[in-house]
Amino acid sequence: GDSVTQMEGPVTLSEEACLTINCTYTATGYPSLFWYVQYPGEGLQLLLKATKADDKGSNKGFEATYRKETTSFHLEKGSVQVSDSAVYFCALSGHKFYFGSGTKLNVKP
Amino acid sequence: GAVVSQHPSWVICKSGTSVKIECRSLDFQATTMFWYRQFPKQSLMLMATSNEGSKATYEQGVEKDKFLINHASLTLSTLTVTSAHPEDSSFYICSARDRTGGSYNEQFFGPGTRLTVL
């Protein structure tokens, strides 16, 4: 069945460091892929999405490229800020919505 | 656009009482809404899929009589936790799928409801 696997956290970085959160998926068909962000005590906010292979989603300095050959959708940011501290979820939309386990990011000043 | 609201944002209740949580799509019509449960430091667990005008589809292991779902209109779904107990304490999140099909496979999430059962 469809599933999403993302790297476990927490990930702790200093401000302005580079970020990569790995996400791989298994799916039948051609799912859409998403990254959501959850701040403490809040719901999920869509960060970016990609609907087909080779699409690149981007928002607020974050990027992720839908790579069908490696079944991956890694989240990247060149320079993180303290305000990026949150939990990040990779997800795919197939028959249902499938979420990864979430990766907590802590950015220190 | 594509805003989903939940009410209440948090609720504290006594064991044995029932609690109703509302999920509304504010600026679009949603034929399908989803209810998730999230335990601390964990991912979202899909509880049920709610279709307007029909019975909800529950995931394996979710008690239908415990978690009553009603999707009476294209903009409102409700989750009622009946005879709540402390183990029902959790963060409940709803999401909605736009019926227009422009972003058919995208779900828009509500801000969540924190339920604490004493």
PDB file of C-alpha atoms in Angstrom:
ATOM      1  CA  GLY A   1       0.000   0.000   0.000  1.00  0.00           C
ATOM      2  CA  ASP A   2       0.877   3.652  -0.145  1.00  0.00           C
ATOM      3  CA  SER A   3       3.176   4.990   2.538  1.00  0.00           C
ATOM      4  CA  VAL A   4       5.546   7.788   3.427  1.00  0.00           C
ATOM      5  CA  THR A   5       8.827   7.509   5.299  1.00  0.00           C
ATOM      6  CA  GLN A   6      10.635  10.550   6.584  1.00  0.00           C
ATOM      7  CA  MET A   7      13.736  10.961   8.639  1.00  0.00           C
ATOM      8  CA  GLU A   8      13.355  10.919  12.351  1.00  0.00           C
ATOM      9  CA  GLY A   9      14.134  13.940  14.414  1.00  0.00           C
ATOM     10  CA  PRO A  10      14.681  16.018  16.184  1.00  0.00           C
ATOM     11  CA  VAL A  11      16.951  17.969  13.893  1.00  0.00           C
ATOM     12  CA  THR A  12      18.849  20.750  15.625  1.00  0.00           C
ATOM     13  CA  LEU A  13      20.533  23.439  13.552  1.00  0.00           C
ATOM     14  CA  SER A  14      22.064  26.813  14.094  1.00  0.00           C
ATOM     15  CA  GLU A  15      20.493  29.796  12.429  1.00  0.00           C
ATOM     16  CA  GLU A  16      21.537  30.195   8.775  1.00  0.00           C
ATOM     17  CA  ALA A  17      22.497  26.528   8.450  1.00  0.00           C
ATOM     18  CA  CYS A  18      21.284  24.405   5.528  1.00  0.00           C
ATOM     19  CA  LEU A  19      18.379  22.079   6.048  1.00  0.00           C
ATOM     20  CA  THR A  20      17.471  18.799   4.417  1.00  0.00           C
ATOM     21  CA  ILE A  21      14.668  16.576   5.675  1.00  0.00           C
ATOM     22  CA  ASN A  22      14.468  13.334   3.752  1.00  0.00           C
ATOM     23  CA  CYS A  23      11.172  11.912   2.586  1.00  0.00           C
ATOM     24  CA  THR A  24      10.600   8.829   0.472  1.00  0.00           C
ATOM     25  CA  TYR A  25       7.358   7.276  -0.579  1.00  0.00           C
ATOM     26  CA  THR A  26       5.779   4.171  -2.015  1.00  0.00           C
ATOM     27  CA  ALA A  27       2.660   4.524  -4.073  1.00  0.00           C
ATOM     28  CA  THR A  28       0.652   3.021  -6.861  1.00  0.00           C
ATOM     29  CA  GLY A  29      -0.285   5.439  -9.570  1.00  0.00           C
ATOM     30  CA  TYR A  30       0.823   9.047  -9.597  1.00  0.00           C
ATOM     31  CA  PRO A  31       0.228  10.714  -6.255  1.00  0.00           C
ATOM     32  CA  SER A  32       0.636  14.343  -5.366  1.00  0.00           C
ATOM     33  CA  LEU A  33       3.227  15.093  -2.688  1.00  0.00           C
ATOM     34  CA  PHE A  34       3.067  17.663   0.073  1.00  0.00           C
ATOM     35  CA  TRP A  35       5.020  19.148   2.927  1.00  0.00           C
ATOM     36  CA  TYR A  36       3.058  20.473   5.858  1.00  0.00           C
ATOM     37  CA  VAL A  37       4.349  22.426   8.840  1.00  0.00           C
ATOM     38  CA  GLN A  38       2.891  22.351  12.331  1.00  0.00           C
ATOM     39  CA  TYR A  39       3.777  24.980  14.908  1.00  0.00           C
ATOM     40  CA  PRO A  40       3.274  24.154  18.602  1.00  0.00           C
ATOM     41  CA  GLY A  41      -0.377  23.888  19.537  1.00  0.00           C
ATOM     42  CA  GLU A  42      -1.588  24.542  16.022  1.00  0.00           C
ATOM     43  CA  GLY A  43      -2.969  22.617  13.083  1.00  0.00           C
ATOM     44  CA  LEU A  44      -1.196  21.811   9.850  1.00  0.00           C
ATOM     45  CA  GLN A  45      -0.298  24.439   7.304  1.00  0.00           C
ATOM     46  CA  LEU A  46       0.524  23.559   3.736  1.00  0.00           C
ATOM     47  CA  LEU A  47       4.123  24.522   3.061  1.00  0.00           C
ATOM     48  CA  LEU A  48       4.499  23.354  -0.522  1.00  0.00           C
ATOM     49  CA  LYS A  49       3.305  20.731  -2.935  1.00  0.00           C
ATOM     50  CA  ALA A  50       4.128  19.025  -6.225  1.00  0.00           C
ATOM     51  CA  THR A  51       1.595  17.239  -8.375  1.00  0.00           C
ATOM     52  CA  LYS A  52       3.752  15.396 -10.911  1.00  0.00           C
ATOM     53  CA  ALA A  53       7.245  14.066 -11.452  1.00  0.00           C
ATOM     54  CA  ASP A  54      10.022  16.669 -11.706  1.00  0.00           C
ATOM     55  CA  ASP A  55       7.788  19.392 -10.304  1.00  0.00           C
ATOM     56  CA  LYS A  56       9.481  21.608  -7.747  1.00  0.00           C
ATOM     57  CA  GLY A  57       7.378  23.042  -4.959  1.00  0.00           C
ATOM     58  CA  SER A  58       8.672  26.116  -3.196  1.00  0.00           C
ATOM     59  CA  ASN A  59       7.528  28.510  -0.505  1.00  0.00           C
ATOM     60  CA  LYS A  60       9.182  30.755   2.088  1.00  0.00           C
ATOM     61  CA  GLY A  61      12.638  29.634   0.991  1.00  0.00           C
ATOM     62  CA  PHE A  62      11.779  25.943   1.263  1.00  0.00           C
ATOM     63  CA  GLU A  63      11.977  23.694  -1.781  1.00  0.00           C
ATOM     64  CA  ALA A  64      11.220  20.086  -2.633  1.00  0.00           C
ATOM     65  CA  THR A  65      11.440  18.276  -5.958  1.00  0.00           C
ATOM     66  CA  TYR A  66       9.197  15.351  -6.876  1.00  0.00           C
ATOM     67  CA  ARG A  67      11.643  12.685  -7.985  1.00  0.00           C
ATOM     68  CA  LYS A  68       9.931   9.637  -9.390  1.00  0.00           C
ATOM     69  CA  GLU A  69      13.138   7.726 -10.107  1.00  0.00           C
ATOM     70  CA  THR A  70      14.163   7.789  -6.455  1.00  0.00           C
ATOM     71  CA  THR A  71      10.599   8.072  -5.073  1.00  0.00           C
ATOM     72  CA  SER A  72      11.703  11.009  -2.975  1.00  0.00           C
ATOM     73  CA  PHE A  73      10.498  14.468  -2.021  1.00  0.00           C
ATOM     74  CA  HIS A  74      13.208  15.873   0.235  1.00  0.00           C
ATOM     75  CA  LEU A  75      12.617  19.229   1.892  1.00  0.00           C
ATOM     76  CA  GLU A  76      15.463  21.742   1.649  1.00  0.00           C
ATOM     77  CA  LYS A  77      16.207  25.256   2.773  1.00  0.00           C
ATOM     78  CA  GLY A  78      19.457  27.072   2.288  1.00  0.00           C
ATOM     79  CA  SER A  79      19.384  29.185   5.429  1.00  0.00           C
ATOM     80  CA  VAL A  80      17.060  28.382   8.310  1.00  0.00           C
ATOM     81  CA  GLN A  81      15.748  30.871  10.834  1.00  0.00           C
ATOM     82  CA  VAL A  82      14.668  30.456  14.433  1.00  0.00           C
ATOM     83  CA  SER A  83      11.091  30.995  13.271  1.00  0.00           C
ATOM     84  CA  ASP A  84      11.342  27.815  11.171  1.00  0.00           C
ATOM     85  CA  SER A  85      11.341  25.721  14.342  1.00  0.00           C
ATOM     86  CA  ALA A  86       8.343  23.421  13.988  1.00  0.00           C
ATOM     87  CA  VAL A  87       7.356  19.892  13.058  1.00  0.00           C
ATOM     88  CA  TYR A  88       7.397  19.084   9.351  1.00  0.00           C
ATOM     89  CA  PHE A  89       5.251  16.367   7.794  1.00  0.00           C
ATOM     90  CA  CYS A  90       5.695  14.823   4.389  1.00  0.00           C
ATOM     91  CA  ALA A  91       2.473  13.507   2.862  1.00  0.00           C
ATOM     92  CA  LEU A  92       1.147  11.943  -0.273  1.00  0.00           C
ATOM     93  CA  SER A  93      -2.325  11.995  -1.718  1.00  0.00           C
ATOM     94  CA  GLY A  94      -3.309   8.655  -3.088  1.00  0.00           C
ATOM     95  CA  HIS A  95      -6.393   6.673  -2.253  1.00  0.00           C
ATOM     96  CA  LYS A  96      -6.154   8.467   1.083  1.00  0.00           C
ATOM     97  CA  PHE A  97      -3.821  11.003   2.555  1.00  0.00           C
ATOM     98  CA  TYR A  98      -0.722   9.346   4.002  1.00  0.00           C
ATOM     99  CA  PHE A  99       1.514  11.199   6.421  1.00  0.00           C
ATOM    100  CA  GLY A 100       5.064  10.600   7.448  1.00  0.00           C
ATOM    101  CA  SER A 101       5.862  10.443  11.133  1.00  0.00           C
ATOM    102  CA  GLY A 102       6.945  14.066  11.295  1.00  0.00           C
ATOM    103  CA  THR A 103      10.358  15.629  11.867  1.00  0.00           C
ATOM    104  CA  LYS A 104      10.869  18.188  14.569  1.00  0.00           C
ATOM    105  CA  LEU A 105      13.214  20.993  13.644  1.00  0.00           C
ATOM    106  CA  ASN A 106      14.872  23.112  16.316  1.00  0.00           C
ATOM    107  CA  VAL A 107      16.775  26.153  15.105  1.00  0.00           C
ATOM    108  CA  LYS A 108      19.035  27.818  17.651  1.00  0.00           C
ATOM    109  CA  PRO A 109      20.102  31.468  17.457  1.00  0.00           C
TER     110      PRO A 109
ATOM    111  CA  GLY B   1      -9.138  30.998   0.049  1.00  0.00           C
ATOM    112  CA  ALA B   2      -9.630  27.394   1.163  1.00  0.00           C
ATOM    113  CA  VAL B   3     -10.031  28.081   4.861  1.00  0.00           C
ATOM    114  CA  VAL B   4     -11.201  25.424   7.283  1.00  0.00           C
ATOM    115  CA  SER B   5     -12.253  26.322  10.802  1.00  0.00           C
ATOM    116  CA  GLN B   6     -12.820  24.179  13.862  1.00  0.00           C
ATOM    117  CA  HIS B   7     -14.807  24.911  16.968  1.00  0.00           C
ATOM    118  CA  PRO B   8     -13.998  24.824  19.755  1.00  0.00           C
ATOM    119  CA  SER B   9     -10.248  25.218  19.645  1.00  0.00           C
ATOM    120  CA  TRP B  10      -9.977  23.554  23.027  1.00  0.00           C
ATOM    121  CA  VAL B  11     -12.370  21.895  25.424  1.00  0.00           C
ATOM    122  CA  ILE B  12     -12.135  20.365  28.861  1.00  0.00           C
ATOM    123  CA  CYS B  13     -14.876  18.009  29.964  1.00  0.00           C
ATOM    124  CA  LYS B  14     -15.662  15.523  32.673  1.00  0.00           C
ATOM    125  CA  SER B  15     -15.423  11.803  32.106  1.00  0.00           C
ATOM    126  CA  GLY B  16     -18.690  10.350  30.820  1.00  0.00           C
ATOM    127  CA  THR B  17     -19.880  13.448  29.021  1.00  0.00           C
ATOM    128  CA  SER B  18     -20.116  13.936  25.266  1.00  0.00           C
ATOM    129  CA  VAL B  19     -18.278  16.564  23.289  1.00  0.00           C
ATOM    130  CA  LYS B  20     -19.099  17.880  19.831  1.00  0.00           C
ATOM    131  CA  ILE B  21     -16.451  19.358  17.545  1.00  0.00           C
ATOM    132  CA  GLU B  22     -17.415  21.287  14.432  1.00  0.00           C
ATOM    133  CA  CYS B  23     -15.445  21.532  11.220  1.00  0.00           C
ATOM    134  CA  ARG B  24     -16.445  24.120   8.635  1.00  0.00           C
ATOM    135  CA  SER B  25     -15.171  24.963   5.194  1.00  0.00           C
ATOM    136  CA  LEU B  26     -15.518  28.737   5.084  1.00  0.00           C
ATOM    137  CA  ASP B  27     -15.071  29.644   1.451  1.00  0.00           C
ATOM    138  CA  PHE B  28     -15.577  26.448  -0.484  1.00  0.00           C
ATOM    139  CA  GLN B  29     -17.836  23.441  -0.597  1.00  0.00           C
ATOM    140  CA  ALA B  30     -16.477  20.159   0.609  1.00  0.00           C
ATOM    141  CA  THR B  31     -18.111  16.908  -0.362  1.00  0.00           C
ATOM    142  CA  THR B  32     -15.523  15.067   1.680  1.00  0.00           C
ATOM    143  CA  MET B  33     -14.096  15.895   5.074  1.00  0.00           C
ATOM    144  CA  PHE B  34     -11.639  13.906   7.108  1.00  0.00           C
ATOM    145  CA  TRP B  35     -11.110  13.540  10.836  1.00  0.00           C
ATOM    146  CA  TYR B  36      -7.686  12.883  12.266  1.00  0.00           C
ATOM    147  CA  ARG B  37      -6.382  12.292  15.735  1.00  0.00           C
ATOM    148  CA  GLN B  38      -2.913  13.268  16.821  1.00  0.00           C
ATOM    149  CA  PHE B  39      -1.202  12.064  19.966  1.00  0.00           C
ATOM    150  CA  PRO B  40       1.658  14.094  21.442  1.00  0.00           C
ATOM    151  CA  LYS B  41       4.772  14.021  19.314  1.00  0.00           C
ATOM    152  CA  GLN B  42       3.159  11.679  16.822  1.00  0.00           C
ATOM    153  CA  SER B  43       1.813  11.886  13.329  1.00  0.00           C
ATOM    154  CA  LEU B  44      -1.799  12.232  12.324  1.00  0.00           C
ATOM    155  CA  MET B  45      -3.970   9.154  12.404  1.00  0.00           C
ATOM    156  CA  LEU B  46      -6.943   9.118  10.054  1.00  0.00           C
ATOM    157  CA  MET B  47     -10.064   8.238  12.007  1.00  0.00           C
ATOM    158  CA  ALA B  48     -12.779   8.512   9.396  1.00  0.00           C
ATOM    159  CA  THR B  49     -13.818   9.951   6.077  1.00  0.00           C
ATOM    160  CA  SER B  50     -17.010  11.951   6.083  1.00  0.00           C
ATOM    161  CA  ASN B  51     -19.070  12.322   2.917  1.00  0.00           C
ATOM    162  CA  GLU B  52     -21.883  14.814   2.668  1.00  0.00           C
ATOM    163  CA  GLY B  53     -25.251  13.154   2.916  1.00  0.00           C
ATOM    164  CA  SER B  54     -23.994   9.666   3.617  1.00  0.00           C
ATOM    165  CA  LYS B  55     -22.513   7.610   6.412  1.00  0.00           C
ATOM    166  CA  ALA B  56     -18.917   8.119   7.383  1.00  0.00           C
ATOM    167  CA  THR B  57     -16.288   5.535   6.590  1.00  0.00           C
ATOM    168  CA  TYR B  58     -14.276   4.614   9.659  1.00  0.00           C
ATOM    169  CA  GLU B  59     -10.733   3.343   9.719  1.00  0.00           C
ATOM    170  CA  GLN B  60      -9.988  -0.015  11.247  1.00  0.00           C
ATOM    171  CA  GLY B  61      -9.911   0.123  15.006  1.00  0.00           C
ATOM    172  CA  VAL B  62     -11.964   3.308  15.337  1.00  0.00           C
ATOM    173  CA  GLU B  63     -15.203   2.798  17.251  1.00  0.00           C
ATOM    174  CA  LYS B  64     -18.162   4.073  15.259  1.00  0.00           C
ATOM    175  CA  ASP B  65     -20.379   4.360  18.315  1.00  0.00           C
ATOM    176  CA  LYS B  66     -17.715   6.233  20.203  1.00  0.00           C
ATOM    177  CA  PHE B  67     -16.884   8.783  17.538  1.00  0.00           C
ATOM    178  CA  LEU B  68     -20.075   9.885  15.815  1.00  0.00           C
ATOM    179  CA  ILE B  69     -19.600  11.796  12.591  1.00  0.00           C
ATOM    180  CA  ASN B  70     -22.246  13.785  10.798  1.00  0.00           C
ATOM    181  CA  HIS B  71     -21.747  15.628   7.513  1.00  0.00           C
ATOM    182  CA  ALA B  72     -25.052  17.382   7.096  1.00  0.00           C
ATOM    183  CA  SER B  73     -24.049  20.012   4.556  1.00  0.00           C
ATOM    184  CA  LEU B  74     -21.315  20.806   2.090  1.00  0.00           C
ATOM    185  CA  THR B  75     -19.645  23.110   4.592  1.00  0.00           C
ATOM    186  CA  LEU B  76     -20.086  21.392   7.945  1.00  0.00           C
ATOM    187  CA  SER B  77     -19.016  18.124   9.505  1.00  0.00           C
ATOM    188  CA  THR B  78     -19.238  17.328  13.200  1.00  0.00           C
ATOM    189  CA  LEU B  79     -17.413  14.815  15.365  1.00  0.00           C
ATOM    190  CA  THR B  80     -19.053  13.849  18.631  1.00  0.00           C
ATOM    191  CA  VAL B  81     -16.978  12.005  21.184  1.00  0.00           C
ATOM    192  CA  THR B  82     -19.561  10.110  23.227  1.00  0.00           C
ATOM    193  CA  SER B  83     -19.061   9.154  26.860  1.00  0.00           C
ATOM    194  CA  ALA B  84     -15.583  10.603  26.800  1.00  0.00           C
ATOM    195  CA  HIS B  85     -12.836   9.135  28.967  1.00  0.00           C
ATOM    196  CA  PRO B  86      -9.342  10.361  29.759  1.00  0.00           C
ATOM    197  CA  GLU B  87      -7.844   8.142  27.055  1.00  0.00           C
ATOM    198  CA  ASP B  88      -9.861  10.124  24.491  1.00  0.00           C
ATOM    199  CA  SER B  89      -7.845  13.203  25.345  1.00  0.00           C
ATOM    200  CA  SER B  90      -6.050  14.184  22.166  1.00  0.00           C
ATOM    201  CA  PHE B  91      -5.686  16.761  19.429  1.00  0.00           C
ATOM    202  CA  TYR B  92      -8.405  16.319  16.811  1.00  0.00           C
ATOM    203  CA  ILE B  93      -7.855  17.803  13.366  1.00  0.00           C
ATOM    204  CA  CYS B  94     -10.274  17.935  10.476  1.00  0.00           C
ATOM    205  CA  SER B  95      -9.572  18.545   6.832  1.00  0.00           C
ATOM    206  CA  ALA B  96     -11.696  19.157   3.774  1.00  0.00           C
ATOM    207  CA  ARG B  97     -11.395  18.445   0.092  1.00  0.00           C
ATOM    208  CA  ASP B  98     -12.650  21.048  -2.366  1.00  0.00           C
ATOM    209  CA  ARG B  99     -15.407  19.636  -4.540  1.00  0.00           C
ATOM    210  CA  THR B 100     -14.567  21.839  -7.527  1.00  0.00           C
ATOM    211  CA  GLY B 101     -11.724  19.579  -8.474  1.00  0.00           C
ATOM    212  CA  GLY B 102      -9.187  22.309  -9.157  1.00  0.00           C
ATOM    213  CA  SER B 103      -7.058  20.938  -6.366  1.00  0.00           C
ATOM    214  CA  TYR B 104      -8.969  17.747  -6.093  1.00  0.00           C
ATOM    215  CA  ASN B 105      -6.393  15.782  -4.249  1.00  0.00           C
ATOM    216  CA  GLU B 106      -5.351  18.492  -1.836  1.00  0.00           C
ATOM    217  CA  GLN B 107      -6.762  18.641   1.649  1.00  0.00           C
ATOM    218  CA  PHE B 108      -7.135  21.831   3.640  1.00  0.00           C
ATOM    219  CA  PHE B 109      -6.665  21.450   7.359  1.00  0.00           C
ATOM    220  CA  GLY B 110      -8.400  23.038  10.275  1.00  0.00           C
ATOM    221  CA  PRO B 111      -6.453  24.443  13.225  1.00  0.00           C
ATOM    222  CA  GLY B 112      -7.306  21.509  15.460  1.00  0.00           C
ATOM    223  CA  THR B 113      -9.248  21.006  18.696  1.00  0.00           C
ATOM    224  CA  ARG B 114      -7.498  20.081  21.920  1.00  0.00           C
ATOM    225  CA  LEU B 115      -9.731  17.783  23.976  1.00  0.00           C
ATOM    226  CA  THR B 116      -8.903  17.112  27.610  1.00  0.00           C
ATOM    227  CA  VAL B 117     -11.082  14.680  29.534  1.00  0.00           C
ATOM    228  CA  LEU B 118     -10.763  14.822  33.292  1.00  0.00           C
TER     229      LEU B 118
END
